[in-house]
mmCIF file of C-alpha atoms in Angstrom:
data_model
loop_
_atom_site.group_PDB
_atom_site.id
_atom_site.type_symbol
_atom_site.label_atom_id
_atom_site.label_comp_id
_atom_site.label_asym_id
_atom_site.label_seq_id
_atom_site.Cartn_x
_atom_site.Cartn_y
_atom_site.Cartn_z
ATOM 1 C CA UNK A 28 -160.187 22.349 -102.974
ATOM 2 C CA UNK A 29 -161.558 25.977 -103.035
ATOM 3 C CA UNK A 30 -161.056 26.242 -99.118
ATOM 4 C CA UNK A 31 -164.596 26.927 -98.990
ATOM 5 C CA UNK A 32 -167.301 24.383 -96.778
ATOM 6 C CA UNK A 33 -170.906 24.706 -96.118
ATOM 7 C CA UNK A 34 -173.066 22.928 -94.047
ATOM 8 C CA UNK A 35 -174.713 20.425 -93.489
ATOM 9 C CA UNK A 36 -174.512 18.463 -96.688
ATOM 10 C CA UNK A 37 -177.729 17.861 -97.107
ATOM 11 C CA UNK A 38 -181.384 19.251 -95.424
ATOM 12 C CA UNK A 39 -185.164 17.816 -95.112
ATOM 13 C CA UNK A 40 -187.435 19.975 -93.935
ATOM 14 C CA UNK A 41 -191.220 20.416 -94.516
ATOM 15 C CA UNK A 42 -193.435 23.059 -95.720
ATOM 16 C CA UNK A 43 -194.183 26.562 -93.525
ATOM 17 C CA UNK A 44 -190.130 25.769 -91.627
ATOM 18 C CA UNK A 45 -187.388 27.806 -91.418
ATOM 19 C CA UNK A 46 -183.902 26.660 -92.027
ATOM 20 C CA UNK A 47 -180.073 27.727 -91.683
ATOM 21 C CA UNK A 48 -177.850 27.062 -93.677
ATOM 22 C CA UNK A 49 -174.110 27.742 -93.397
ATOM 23 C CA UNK A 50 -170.661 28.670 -94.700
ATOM 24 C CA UNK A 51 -167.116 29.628 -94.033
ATOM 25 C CA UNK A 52 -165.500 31.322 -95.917
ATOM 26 C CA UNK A 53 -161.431 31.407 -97.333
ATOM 27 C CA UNK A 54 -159.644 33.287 -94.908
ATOM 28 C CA UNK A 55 -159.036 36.628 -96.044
ATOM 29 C CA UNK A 56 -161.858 36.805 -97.906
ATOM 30 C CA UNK A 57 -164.275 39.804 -97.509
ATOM 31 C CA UNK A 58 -167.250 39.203 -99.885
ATOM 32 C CA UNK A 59 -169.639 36.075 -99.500
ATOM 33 C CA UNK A 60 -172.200 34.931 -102.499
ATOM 34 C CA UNK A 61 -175.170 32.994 -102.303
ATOM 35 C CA UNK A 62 -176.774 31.205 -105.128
ATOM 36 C CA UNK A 63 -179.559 29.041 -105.571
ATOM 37 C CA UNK A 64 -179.617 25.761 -107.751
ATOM 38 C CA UNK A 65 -182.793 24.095 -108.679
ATOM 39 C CA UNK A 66 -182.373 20.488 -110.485
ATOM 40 C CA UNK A 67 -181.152 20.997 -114.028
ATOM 41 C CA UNK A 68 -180.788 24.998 -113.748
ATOM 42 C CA UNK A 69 -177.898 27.150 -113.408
ATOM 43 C CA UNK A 70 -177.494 28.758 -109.891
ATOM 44 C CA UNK A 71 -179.477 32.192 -109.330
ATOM 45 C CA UNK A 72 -177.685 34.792 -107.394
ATOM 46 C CA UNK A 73 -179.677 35.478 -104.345
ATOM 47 C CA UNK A 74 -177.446 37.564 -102.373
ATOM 48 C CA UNK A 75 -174.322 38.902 -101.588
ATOM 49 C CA UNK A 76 -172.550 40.407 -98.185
ATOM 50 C CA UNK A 77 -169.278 42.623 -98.490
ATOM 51 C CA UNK A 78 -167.645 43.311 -95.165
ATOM 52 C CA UNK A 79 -171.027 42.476 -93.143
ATOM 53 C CA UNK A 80 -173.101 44.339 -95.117
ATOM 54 C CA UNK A 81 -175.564 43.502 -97.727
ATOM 55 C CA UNK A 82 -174.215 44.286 -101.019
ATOM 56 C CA UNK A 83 -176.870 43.299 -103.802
ATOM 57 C CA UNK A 84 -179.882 41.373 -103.882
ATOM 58 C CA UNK A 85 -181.139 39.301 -106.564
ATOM 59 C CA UNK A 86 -184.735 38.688 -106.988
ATOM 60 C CA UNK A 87 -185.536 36.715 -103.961
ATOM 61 C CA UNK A 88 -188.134 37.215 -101.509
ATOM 62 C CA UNK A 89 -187.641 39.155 -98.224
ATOM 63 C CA UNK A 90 -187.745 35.484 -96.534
ATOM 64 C CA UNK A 91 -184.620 34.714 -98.033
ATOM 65 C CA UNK A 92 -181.833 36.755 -95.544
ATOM 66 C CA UNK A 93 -178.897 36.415 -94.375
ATOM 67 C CA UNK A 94 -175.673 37.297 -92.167
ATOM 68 C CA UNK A 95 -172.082 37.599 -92.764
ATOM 69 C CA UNK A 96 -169.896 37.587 -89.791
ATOM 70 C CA UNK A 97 -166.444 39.265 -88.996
ATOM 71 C CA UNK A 98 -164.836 35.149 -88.482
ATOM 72 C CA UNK A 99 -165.312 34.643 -92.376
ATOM 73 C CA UNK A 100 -168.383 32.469 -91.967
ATOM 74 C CA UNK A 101 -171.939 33.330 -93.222
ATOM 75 C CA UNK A 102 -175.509 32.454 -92.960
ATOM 76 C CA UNK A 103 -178.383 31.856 -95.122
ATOM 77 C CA UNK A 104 -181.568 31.678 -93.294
ATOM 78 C CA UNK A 105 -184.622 31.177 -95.405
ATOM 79 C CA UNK A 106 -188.227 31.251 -93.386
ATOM 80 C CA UNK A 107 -191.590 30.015 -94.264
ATOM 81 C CA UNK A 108 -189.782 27.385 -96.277
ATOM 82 C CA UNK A 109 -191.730 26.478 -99.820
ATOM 83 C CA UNK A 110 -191.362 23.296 -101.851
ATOM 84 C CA UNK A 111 -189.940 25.418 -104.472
ATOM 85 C CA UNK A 112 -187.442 26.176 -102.372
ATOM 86 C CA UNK A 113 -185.448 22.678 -103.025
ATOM 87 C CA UNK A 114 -182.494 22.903 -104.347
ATOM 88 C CA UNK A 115 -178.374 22.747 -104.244
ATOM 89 C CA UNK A 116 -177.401 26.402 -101.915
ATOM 90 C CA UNK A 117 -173.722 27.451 -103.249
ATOM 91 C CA UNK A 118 -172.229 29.380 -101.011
ATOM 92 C CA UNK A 119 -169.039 31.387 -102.981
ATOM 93 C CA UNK A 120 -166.457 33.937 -101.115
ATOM 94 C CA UNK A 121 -164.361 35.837 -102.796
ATOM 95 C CA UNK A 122 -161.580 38.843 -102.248
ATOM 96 C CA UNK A 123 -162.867 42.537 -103.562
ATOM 97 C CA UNK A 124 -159.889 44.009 -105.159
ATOM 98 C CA UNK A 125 -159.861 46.479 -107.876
ATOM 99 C CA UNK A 126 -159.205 44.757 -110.874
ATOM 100 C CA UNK A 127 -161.753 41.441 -110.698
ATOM 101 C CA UNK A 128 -162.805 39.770 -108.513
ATOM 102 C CA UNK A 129 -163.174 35.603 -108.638
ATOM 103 C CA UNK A 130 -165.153 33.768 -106.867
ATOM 104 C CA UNK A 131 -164.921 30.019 -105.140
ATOM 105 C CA UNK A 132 -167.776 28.104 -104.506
ATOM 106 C CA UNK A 133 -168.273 25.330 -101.855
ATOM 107 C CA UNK A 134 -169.562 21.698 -102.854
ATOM 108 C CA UNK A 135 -173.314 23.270 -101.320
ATOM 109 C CA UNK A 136 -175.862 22.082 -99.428
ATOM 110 C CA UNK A 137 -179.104 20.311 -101.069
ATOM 111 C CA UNK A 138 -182.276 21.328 -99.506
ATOM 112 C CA UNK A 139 -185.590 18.576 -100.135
ATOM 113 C CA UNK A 140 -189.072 20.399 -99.083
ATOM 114 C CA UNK A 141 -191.465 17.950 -98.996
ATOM 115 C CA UNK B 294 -178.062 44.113 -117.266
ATOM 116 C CA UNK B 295 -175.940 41.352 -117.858
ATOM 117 C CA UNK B 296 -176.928 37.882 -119.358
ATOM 118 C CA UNK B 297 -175.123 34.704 -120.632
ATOM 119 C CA UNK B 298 -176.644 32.174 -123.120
ATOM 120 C CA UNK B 299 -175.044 29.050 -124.172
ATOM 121 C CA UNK B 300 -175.947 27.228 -126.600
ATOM 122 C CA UNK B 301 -176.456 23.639 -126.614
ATOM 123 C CA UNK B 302 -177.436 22.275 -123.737
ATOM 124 C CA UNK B 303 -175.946 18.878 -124.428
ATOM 125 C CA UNK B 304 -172.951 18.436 -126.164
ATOM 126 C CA UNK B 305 -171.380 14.584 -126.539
ATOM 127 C CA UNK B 306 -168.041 14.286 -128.025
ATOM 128 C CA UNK B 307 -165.936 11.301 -128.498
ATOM 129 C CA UNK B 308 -162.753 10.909 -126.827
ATOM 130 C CA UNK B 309 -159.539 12.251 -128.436
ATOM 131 C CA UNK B 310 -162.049 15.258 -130.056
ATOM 132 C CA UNK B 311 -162.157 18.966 -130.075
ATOM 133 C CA UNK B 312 -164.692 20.105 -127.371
ATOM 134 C CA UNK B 313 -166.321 23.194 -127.964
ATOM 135 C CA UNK B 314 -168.612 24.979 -126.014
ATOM 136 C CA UNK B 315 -170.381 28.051 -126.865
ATOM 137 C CA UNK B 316 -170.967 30.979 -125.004
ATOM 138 C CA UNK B 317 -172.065 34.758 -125.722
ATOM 139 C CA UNK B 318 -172.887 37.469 -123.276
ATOM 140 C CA UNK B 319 -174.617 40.908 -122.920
ATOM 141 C CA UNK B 320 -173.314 43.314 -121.009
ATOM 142 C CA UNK B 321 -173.985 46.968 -121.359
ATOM 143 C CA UNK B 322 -169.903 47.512 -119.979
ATOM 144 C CA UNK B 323 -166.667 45.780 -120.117
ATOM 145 C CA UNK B 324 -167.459 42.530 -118.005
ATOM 146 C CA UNK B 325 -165.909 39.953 -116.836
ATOM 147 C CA UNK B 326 -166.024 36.470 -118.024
ATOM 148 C CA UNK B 327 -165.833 32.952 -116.354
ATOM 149 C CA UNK B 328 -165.964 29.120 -117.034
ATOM 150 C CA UNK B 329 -167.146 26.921 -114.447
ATOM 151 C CA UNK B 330 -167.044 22.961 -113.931
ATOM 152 C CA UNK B 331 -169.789 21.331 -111.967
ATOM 153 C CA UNK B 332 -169.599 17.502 -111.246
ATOM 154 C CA UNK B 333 -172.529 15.657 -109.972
ATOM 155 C CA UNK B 334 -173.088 16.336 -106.820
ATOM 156 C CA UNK B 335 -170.473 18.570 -106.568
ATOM 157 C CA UNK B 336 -170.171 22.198 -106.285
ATOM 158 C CA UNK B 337 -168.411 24.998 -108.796
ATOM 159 C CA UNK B 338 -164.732 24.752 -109.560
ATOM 160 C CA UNK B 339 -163.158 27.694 -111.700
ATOM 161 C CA UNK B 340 -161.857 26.812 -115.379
ATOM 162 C CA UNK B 341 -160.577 29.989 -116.155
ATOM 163 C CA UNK B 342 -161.385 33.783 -116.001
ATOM 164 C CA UNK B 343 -161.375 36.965 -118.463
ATOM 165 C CA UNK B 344 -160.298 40.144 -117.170
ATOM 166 C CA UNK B 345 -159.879 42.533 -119.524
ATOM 167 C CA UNK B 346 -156.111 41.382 -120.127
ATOM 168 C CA UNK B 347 -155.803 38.946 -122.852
ATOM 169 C CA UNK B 348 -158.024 37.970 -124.400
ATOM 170 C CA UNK B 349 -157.040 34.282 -125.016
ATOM 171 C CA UNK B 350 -157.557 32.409 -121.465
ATOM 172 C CA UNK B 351 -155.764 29.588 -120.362
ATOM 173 C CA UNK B 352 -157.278 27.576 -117.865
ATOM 174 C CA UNK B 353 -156.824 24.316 -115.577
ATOM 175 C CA UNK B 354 -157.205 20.685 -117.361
ATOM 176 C CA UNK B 355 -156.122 21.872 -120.722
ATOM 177 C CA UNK B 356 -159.442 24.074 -121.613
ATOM 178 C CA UNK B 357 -158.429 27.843 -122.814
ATOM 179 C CA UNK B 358 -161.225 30.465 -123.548
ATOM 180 C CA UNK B 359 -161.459 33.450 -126.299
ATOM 181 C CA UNK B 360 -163.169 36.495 -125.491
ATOM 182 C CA UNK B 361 -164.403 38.269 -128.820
ATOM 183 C CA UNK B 362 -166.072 41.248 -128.062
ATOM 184 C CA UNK B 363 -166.986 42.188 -131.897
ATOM 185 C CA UNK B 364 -169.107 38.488 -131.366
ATOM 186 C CA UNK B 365 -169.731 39.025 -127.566
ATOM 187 C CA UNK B 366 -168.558 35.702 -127.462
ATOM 188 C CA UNK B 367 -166.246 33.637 -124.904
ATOM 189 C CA UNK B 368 -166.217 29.964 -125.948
ATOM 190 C CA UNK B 369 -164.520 27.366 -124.409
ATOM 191 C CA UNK B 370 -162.355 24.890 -125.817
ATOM 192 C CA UNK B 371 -160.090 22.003 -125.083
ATOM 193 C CA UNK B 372 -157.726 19.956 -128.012
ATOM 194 C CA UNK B 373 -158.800 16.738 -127.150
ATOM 195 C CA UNK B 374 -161.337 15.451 -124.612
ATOM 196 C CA UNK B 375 -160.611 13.074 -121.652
ATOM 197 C CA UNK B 376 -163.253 11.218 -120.292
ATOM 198 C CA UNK B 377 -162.647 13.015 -117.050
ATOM 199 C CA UNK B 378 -164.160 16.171 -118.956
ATOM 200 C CA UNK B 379 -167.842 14.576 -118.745
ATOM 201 C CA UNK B 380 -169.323 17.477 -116.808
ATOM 202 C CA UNK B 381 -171.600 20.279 -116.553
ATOM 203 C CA UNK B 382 -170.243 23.495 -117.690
ATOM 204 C CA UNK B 383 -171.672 26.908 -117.046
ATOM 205 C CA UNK B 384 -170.356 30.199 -118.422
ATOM 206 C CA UNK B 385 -170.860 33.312 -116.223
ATOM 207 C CA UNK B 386 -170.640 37.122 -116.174
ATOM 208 C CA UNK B 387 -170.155 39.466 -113.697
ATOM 209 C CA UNK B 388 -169.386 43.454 -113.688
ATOM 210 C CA UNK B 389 -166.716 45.480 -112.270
ATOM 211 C CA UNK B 390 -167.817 45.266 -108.690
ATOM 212 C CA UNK B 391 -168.077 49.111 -108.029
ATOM 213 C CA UNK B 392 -170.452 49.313 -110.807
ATOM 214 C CA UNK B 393 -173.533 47.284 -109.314
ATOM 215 C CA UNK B 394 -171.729 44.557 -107.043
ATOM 216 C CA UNK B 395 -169.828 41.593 -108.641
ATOM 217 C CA UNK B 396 -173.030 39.258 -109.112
ATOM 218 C CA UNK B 397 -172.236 36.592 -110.826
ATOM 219 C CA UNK B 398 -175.031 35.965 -113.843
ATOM 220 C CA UNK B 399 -174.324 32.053 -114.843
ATOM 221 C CA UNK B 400 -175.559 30.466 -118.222
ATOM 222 C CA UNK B 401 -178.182 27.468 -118.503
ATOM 223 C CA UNK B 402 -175.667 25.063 -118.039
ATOM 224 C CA UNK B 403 -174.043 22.998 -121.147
ATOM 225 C CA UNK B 404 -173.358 18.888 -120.530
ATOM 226 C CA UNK B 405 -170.427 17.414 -121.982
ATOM 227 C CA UNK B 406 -170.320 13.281 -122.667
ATOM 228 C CA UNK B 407 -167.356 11.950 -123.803
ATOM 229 C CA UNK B 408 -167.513 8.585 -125.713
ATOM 230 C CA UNK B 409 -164.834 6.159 -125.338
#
């Protein structure tokens, strides 16, 4: 147990919708990750929020966003939704000290875009 | 820019073995290293972590890491497999977070079988 949940577990939608998606976070924790899964792949960093800010940005389009708020839980909202766009969502907070950081992932939530 | 590779994207060992699983990096600075589980439908539980301490890791479940930065290697290892250790493994980097953010930059994926 990484203290870690997203939800929901798992997500239908169709083409051209938007979806949430969502997390919470270990308390204490002040950094949130997202990563994208697709079937047979290792996760792709999307993007990450440090102390409600964005704090890096893989390369994901601008329709991929997202929120981080002050109660240790997080958002990822994706809009216009594509069917390349299924896949496990791993959400993964962590505490920035100096020194390392580690972060714990939640079991994710599978997306189907049919 | 960092990258992982591992090689072998299946690995089946029979029960009782040595499991090995390879692992080499890129990283332009000191990074940081990490070993992941993944069980089906399942998300990402830690192994065990390099942080510029030692550089022999011991992790959870037995499995212990070496990072060799002459081989920009970390491999993973374990004495003797369980069948319990059938699972995806992924090997990941990340930098020192004031550098460019602590990304973490995961390998393909390697799957263990264990035969009884």
């Amino acid at each position: 147990e990484t203290g870690v949940t997203q939800s929901p577990t798992h997500l239908i939608k169709t083409r051209g919708q938007q979806v949430t998606l969502r997390c919470s976070s270990q308390s204490g924790h002040n950094t949130v990750s997202w990563y994208q899964q697709a079937l047979g792949q290792g996760p792709q960093f999307i993007f990450q929020y440090y102390r409600e800010e964005e704090n890096g940005r893989g390369n994901f389009p601008p329709r991929f966003s997202g929120l981080q708020f002050p109660n240790y839980s997080s958002e990822l909202n994706v809009n216009a939704l594509e069917l390349d766009d299924s896949a496990l969502y791993l959400c993964a907070s962590s505490l920035r000290v100096a020194g390392g950081e580690t972060q714990y992932f939640g079991p994710g939530t599978r997306l189907l875009v049919l | 820019a960092q990258s992982v590779t591992q090689l072998g994207s299946h690995v089946s060992v029979s029960e009782g073995a040595l499991v090995l699983l390879r692992c080499n990096y890129s990283s332009s600075v000191p990074p940081y290293l990490f070993w992941y589980v993944q069980y089906p439908n399942q998300g990402l539980q830690l192994l065990l972590k390099y942080t510029s301490a030692a550089t022999l890791v011991k992790g959870i479940n037995g499995f212990e890491a070496e990072f060799k930065k002459s081989e920009t290697s970390f491999h993973l290892t374990k004495p003797s497999a369980h069948m319990s250790d059938a699972a995806e493994y992924f090997c990941a980097v990340s930098l020192q977070w004031e550098t460019s953010g602590s990304r973490l930059t995961f390998g393909e994926g390697t799957q263990l079988t264990v035969n009884p």
